């Protein structure tokens, strides 16, 4: 899971960014070790149908829609002939639907999104305004999922079938809303390898950060040391999930009382 790719990302996105040089080196490692990148749609279709996967499958995904994905990541992907999936928050991209509170880094415009799609990238949904979806009302969930799907379909010409939860936050109710909006699979974070047993709406990913060196990256894609390297993150995530469920329950009770 990648976010921004750039030389000088903003302070807000720096930790979850990678430099163009690091990204190119990481793609070179995948190529040298014989990995075959798939789109999220290809993985989902293979697992649903019982189809076969290449010997060393890997997903390369980008969240949010930062301009550096087009400027810096796309040339490296094309050079190696790699597939990838871009999950866009449609209200954050430059163009007629822009709104909300996007980060300070430059975001993609729709011409660039179409360039990525033409180069073989799958364009998936990442909500419209990038909210914490497990804290939304049912009506807000309906809007965030369907508005995102409608805009991607209109601008790219292909209905999106894959989704990624903003911040990685989801719940059974959120996953149901994503499924009812017409998405066939969705990705969380989890900082663990994706496995079929997780189900199509809770597939996990490993975060690539500014601090991820090439040796660590190699261990992660080989499935070695993932649990150890992200042990602290997983403990914090589980604890925060309990807090978030309590907050959501509290808001639901308040709405009922009103």
CSV table of C-alpha atoms in Angstrom, one decimal:
chain,number,residue,atom,x,y,z
A,1,UNK,CA,0.0,0.0,0.0
A,2,UNK,CA,1.5,3.3,-1.2
A,3,UNK,CA,0.2,6.9,-0.8
A,4,UNK,CA,2.3,9.8,-2.1
A,5,UNK,CA,5.4,9.4,-4.3
A,6,UNK,CA,7.6,12.5,-4.4
A,7,UNK,CA,10.8,14.3,-3.5
A,8,UNK,CA,9.3,16.8,-1.1
A,9,UNK,CA,5.9,15.7,0.1
A,10,UNK,CA,4.0,17.8,2.7
A,11,UNK,CA,4.6,17.3,6.4
A,12,UNK,CA,1.2,15.6,6.7
A,13,UNK,CA,2.0,12.9,4.1
A,14,UNK,CA,5.7,12.6,4.6
A,15,UNK,CA,5.7,9.5,6.7
A,16,UNK,CA,3.4,7.6,4.3
A,17,UNK,CA,5.3,8.7,1.2
A,18,UNK,CA,8.2,7.2,-0.7
A,19,UNK,CA,10.8,8.9,-2.8
A,20,UNK,CA,10.7,8.3,-6.6
A,21,UNK,CA,14.1,6.6,-6.3
A,22,UNK,CA,12.9,4.3,-3.5
A,23,UNK,CA,9.8,3.4,-5.5
A,24,UNK,CA,11.9,2.6,-8.6
A,25,UNK,CA,14.2,0.5,-6.6
A,26,UNK,CA,11.3,-1.4,-5.0
A,27,UNK,CA,9.8,-2.1,-8.4
A,28,UNK,CA,13.2,-3.4,-9.6
A,29,UNK,CA,13.3,-5.8,-6.7
A,30,UNK,CA,9.9,-7.2,-7.5
A,31,UNK,CA,11.0,-7.7,-11.1
A,32,UNK,CA,14.3,-9.3,-10.2
A,33,UNK,CA,12.6,-11.8,-7.8
A,34,UNK,CA,10.0,-12.9,-10.3
A,35,UNK,CA,6.9,-11.3,-8.8
A,36,UNK,CA,3.8,-10.8,-11.0
A,37,UNK,CA,1.8,-7.7,-10.1
A,38,UNK,CA,-2.0,-8.1,-10.5
A,39,UNK,CA,-4.8,-5.6,-10.2
A,40,UNK,CA,-7.2,-6.0,-7.2
A,41,UNK,CA,-9.9,-6.9,-9.7
A,42,UNK,CA,-7.8,-9.7,-11.1
A,43,UNK,CA,-7.1,-11.1,-7.7
A,44,UNK,CA,-10.7,-11.0,-6.6
A,45,UNK,CA,-11.9,-12.6,-9.8
A,46,UNK,CA,-9.4,-15.5,-9.4
A,47,UNK,CA,-10.3,-16.2,-5.8
A,48,UNK,CA,-14.1,-16.1,-6.5
A,49,UNK,CA,-13.8,-18.4,-9.5
A,50,UNK,CA,-11.2,-20.7,-8.2
A,51,UNK,CA,-8.8,-19.7,-11.0
A,52,UNK,CA,-5.1,-20.0,-10.8
A,53,UNK,CA,-2.7,-17.2,-9.8
A,54,UNK,CA,0.8,-16.7,-11.0
A,55,UNK,CA,3.5,-18.2,-8.8
A,56,UNK,CA,4.4,-15.0,-7.1
A,57,UNK,CA,1.5,-12.6,-7.2
A,58,UNK,CA,1.6,-9.2,-5.6
A,59,UNK,CA,-0.7,-6.2,-5.5
A,60,UNK,CA,0.7,-2.7,-5.9
A,61,UNK,CA,-1.9,-0.2,-4.7
A,62,UNK,CA,-2.0,3.6,-4.2
A,63,UNK,CA,-4.5,5.3,-2.0
A,64,UNK,CA,-6.1,8.8,-2.2
A,65,UNK,CA,-4.8,10.1,-5.6
A,66,UNK,CA,-1.6,12.0,-5.3
A,67,UNK,CA,-0.2,13.6,-8.4
A,68,UNK,CA,3.2,11.9,-7.9
A,69,UNK,CA,1.6,8.6,-8.8
A,70,UNK,CA,1.3,9.8,-12.3
A,71,UNK,CA,4.6,11.8,-12.4
A,72,UNK,CA,6.9,9.4,-10.7
A,73,UNK,CA,5.3,6.0,-10.2
A,74,UNK,CA,3.8,5.5,-13.6
A,75,UNK,CA,7.1,5.5,-15.5
A,76,UNK,CA,8.5,2.8,-13.2
A,77,UNK,CA,5.4,0.7,-13.6
A,78,UNK,CA,5.4,1.0,-17.4
A,79,UNK,CA,9.2,0.2,-17.5
A,80,UNK,CA,8.6,-3.1,-15.8
A,81,UNK,CA,5.2,-3.8,-17.4
A,82,UNK,CA,3.5,-3.9,-14.0
A,83,UNK,CA,-0.2,-3.7,-13.2
A,84,UNK,CA,-1.4,-1.6,-10.2
A,85,UNK,CA,-4.6,-0.3,-8.6
A,86,UNK,CA,-5.2,3.3,-7.8
A,87,UNK,CA,-7.9,4.0,-5.2
A,88,UNK,CA,-9.2,7.6,-5.6
A,89,UNK,CA,-11.1,9.8,-3.3
A,90,UNK,CA,-13.2,11.5,-6.0
A,91,UNK,CA,-13.8,14.8,-4.0
A,92,UNK,CA,-10.0,15.2,-3.5
A,93,UNK,CA,-9.0,15.1,-7.1
A,94,UNK,CA,-8.6,18.3,-9.1
A,95,UNK,CA,-11.6,19.0,-11.3
A,96,UNK,CA,-15.3,19.6,-11.2
A,97,UNK,CA,-16.0,17.4,-8.2
A,98,UNK,CA,-13.3,18.9,-5.9
A,99,UNK,CA,-14.4,19.6,-2.4
A,100,UNK,CA,-14.0,18.5,1.2
A,101,UNK,CA,-10.6,18.8,2.9
A,102,UNK,CA,-7.9,17.3,0.7
A,103,UNK,CA,-4.3,17.2,1.9
A,104,UNK,CA,-1.9,20.0,1.0
A,105,UNK,CA,0.0,17.8,-1.5
A,106,UNK,CA,-1.0,18.2,-5.2
A,107,UNK,CA,-3.7,15.7,-6.2
A,108,UNK,CA,-4.2,14.0,-9.6
A,109,UNK,CA,-6.6,15.5,-12.1
A,110,UNK,CA,-8.9,13.4,-14.2
A,111,UNK,CA,-6.8,13.5,-17.4
A,112,UNK,CA,-4.0,11.9,-15.3
A,113,UNK,CA,-6.3,9.3,-13.9
A,114,UNK,CA,-7.3,8.4,-17.4
A,115,UNK,CA,-3.6,8.2,-18.4
A,116,UNK,CA,-3.1,5.7,-15.6
A,117,UNK,CA,-6.1,3.7,-16.7
A,118,UNK,CA,-4.8,3.6,-20.3
A,119,UNK,CA,-1.5,2.3,-19.0
A,120,UNK,CA,-3.2,-0.6,-17.4
A,121,UNK,CA,-3.9,0.6,-13.9
A,122,UNK,CA,-7.2,-0.4,-12.3
A,123,UNK,CA,-9.1,2.7,-10.9
A,124,UNK,CA,-10.9,1.8,-7.7
A,125,UNK,CA,-13.0,3.7,-5.2
A,126,UNK,CA,-11.8,5.3,-2.0
A,127,UNK,CA,-15.0,7.2,-1.1
A,128,UNK,CA,-15.9,10.7,-2.2
A,129,UNK,CA,-14.6,12.9,0.7
A,130,UNK,CA,-12.2,10.4,2.5
A,131,UNK,CA,-14.2,10.2,5.8
A,132,UNK,CA,-13.8,7.7,8.7
A,133,UNK,CA,-16.5,5.5,7.3
A,134,UNK,CA,-17.2,3.5,10.4
A,135,UNK,CA,-18.4,6.8,12.1
A,136,UNK,CA,-20.9,7.7,9.4
A,137,UNK,CA,-24.7,7.3,9.3
A,138,UNK,CA,-26.3,4.9,6.9
A,139,UNK,CA,-27.2,7.8,4.7
A,140,UNK,CA,-23.7,9.2,4.6
A,141,UNK,CA,-22.3,5.8,3.8
A,142,UNK,CA,-24.8,5.5,0.9
A,143,UNK,CA,-23.6,8.9,-0.5
A,144,UNK,CA,-19.8,8.2,0.0
A,145,UNK,CA,-19.9,4.9,-1.8
A,146,UNK,CA,-22.3,5.6,-4.6
A,147,UNK,CA,-21.1,9.1,-5.4
A,148,UNK,CA,-17.5,7.8,-5.7
A,149,UNK,CA,-18.7,4.9,-7.9
A,150,UNK,CA,-20.7,7.2,-10.2
A,151,UNK,CA,-17.9,9.7,-10.7
A,152,UNK,CA,-15.3,7.1,-11.5
A,153,UNK,CA,-17.6,5.5,-14.0
A,154,UNK,CA,-18.4,8.8,-15.6
A,155,UNK,CA,-14.8,10.0,-15.9
A,156,UNK,CA,-13.0,6.7,-16.7
A,157,UNK,CA,-15.7,5.0,-18.6
A,158,UNK,CA,-15.4,1.8,-16.6
A,159,UNK,CA,-17.5,1.0,-13.5
A,160,UNK,CA,-15.1,0.4,-10.5
A,161,UNK,CA,-15.3,-3.0,-8.9
A,162,UNK,CA,-12.7,-2.5,-6.1
A,163,UNK,CA,-12.7,-0.3,-3.1
A,164,UNK,CA,-10.3,0.7,-0.3
A,165,UNK,CA,-11.4,2.0,3.1
A,166,UNK,CA,-10.1,5.5,4.0
A,167,UNK,CA,-7.7,5.1,6.9
A,168,UNK,CA,-8.4,1.4,6.8
A,169,UNK,CA,-11.4,1.8,9.0
A,170,UNK,CA,-14.4,-0.5,8.4
A,171,UNK,CA,-17.0,-2.5,10.2
A,172,UNK,CA,-19.6,-5.0,9.2
A,173,UNK,CA,-22.0,-2.2,8.4
A,174,UNK,CA,-19.4,-0.4,6.3
A,175,UNK,CA,-18.5,-3.6,4.4
A,176,UNK,CA,-22.2,-4.2,3.7
A,177,UNK,CA,-22.6,-0.7,2.3
A,178,UNK,CA,-19.6,-1.1,0.0
A,179,UNK,CA,-21.0,-4.4,-1.3
A,180,UNK,CA,-24.4,-3.0,-1.8
A,181,UNK,CA,-22.9,-0.1,-3.8
A,182,UNK,CA,-21.7,-2.6,-6.3
A,183,UNK,CA,-18.1,-3.2,-5.4
A,184,UNK,CA,-16.9,-6.8,-5.6
A,185,UNK,CA,-13.9,-6.6,-3.2
A,186,UNK,CA,-12.4,-4.1,-0.8
A,187,UNK,CA,-9.0,-3.6,0.9
A,188,UNK,CA,-8.3,-2.7,4.5
A,189,UNK,CA,-4.8,-2.1,5.9
A,190,UNK,CA,-4.1,-4.6,8.7
A,191,UNK,CA,-0.4,-4.7,7.9
A,192,UNK,CA,-0.5,-8.3,7.1
A,193,UNK,CA,-0.5,-10.3,3.8
A,194,UNK,CA,-3.9,-10.8,2.0
A,195,UNK,CA,-5.3,-14.2,2.3
A,196,UNK,CA,-8.4,-15.7,0.8
A,197,UNK,CA,-9.9,-16.6,4.2
A,198,UNK,CA,-10.1,-12.9,5.1
A,199,UNK,CA,-13.1,-12.6,2.7
A,200,UNK,CA,-13.4,-10.3,-0.3
A,201,UNK,CA,-14.3,-7.2,1.8
A,202,UNK,CA,-11.6,-7.3,4.4
A,203,UNK,CA,-8.4,-8.1,2.5
A,204,UNK,CA,-5.3,-6.8,4.3
A,205,UNK,CA,-2.3,-4.9,3.0
A,206,UNK,CA,1.2,-4.0,4.1
A,207,UNK,CA,2.1,-0.3,4.4
A,208,UNK,CA,5.2,1.0,2.5
A,209,UNK,CA,6.5,4.1,4.3
A,210,UNK,CA,9.3,6.7,3.9
A,211,UNK,CA,11.3,4.7,6.4
A,212,UNK,CA,11.0,1.4,4.6
A,213,UNK,CA,14.4,0.5,3.4
A,214,UNK,CA,15.0,-1.9,0.4
A,215,UNK,CA,16.1,-4.8,2.7
A,216,UNK,CA,12.9,-4.4,4.8
A,217,UNK,CA,10.8,-4.1,1.6
A,218,UNK,CA,12.3,-7.4,0.4
A,219,UNK,CA,11.4,-9.2,3.6
A,220,UNK,CA,7.9,-7.8,3.6
A,221,UNK,CA,7.1,-8.9,0.0
A,222,UNK,CA,8.5,-12.3,0.8
A,223,UNK,CA,6.2,-12.6,3.8
A,224,UNK,CA,9.0,-12.6,6.3
A,225,UNK,CA,9.0,-10.5,9.4
A,226,UNK,CA,5.7,-8.8,8.7
A,227,UNK,CA,4.2,-9.6,12.1
A,228,UNK,CA,7.4,-8.5,13.9
A,229,UNK,CA,7.9,-5.3,11.9
A,230,UNK,CA,4.2,-4.2,12.4
A,231,UNK,CA,3.6,-5.6,15.9
A,232,UNK,CA,3.3,-2.2,17.5
A,233,UNK,CA,1.0,-0.9,14.8
A,234,UNK,CA,-1.3,-3.9,15.2
A,235,UNK,CA,-1.6,-3.5,19.0
A,236,UNK,CA,-2.5,0.2,18.6
A,237,UNK,CA,-4.9,-0.6,15.8
A,238,UNK,CA,-6.8,-3.1,17.9
A,239,UNK,CA,-7.0,-0.8,20.8
A,240,UNK,CA,-8.2,2.1,18.7
A,241,UNK,CA,-10.8,-0.1,17.0
A,242,UNK,CA,-12.4,-0.7,20.4
A,243,UNK,CA,-12.5,3.1,21.1
A,244,UNK,CA,-14.0,3.7,17.7
A,245,UNK,CA,-16.8,1.1,18.2
A,246,UNK,CA,-17.7,2.7,21.5
A,247,UNK,CA,-17.8,6.2,19.9
A,248,UNK,CA,-20.0,4.9,17.1
A,249,UNK,CA,-22.3,3.2,19.5
A,250,UNK,CA,-22.5,6.4,21.6
A,251,UNK,CA,-23.5,8.5,18.6
A,252,UNK,CA,-26.2,5.9,17.6
A,253,UNK,CA,-27.7,6.1,21.1
A,254,UNK,CA,-27.7,9.9,21.0
A,255,UNK,CA,-29.5,9.9,17.6
A,256,UNK,CA,-32.2,7.5,19.0
A,257,UNK,CA,-32.8,9.7,22.1
A,258,UNK,CA,-33.2,12.8,19.9
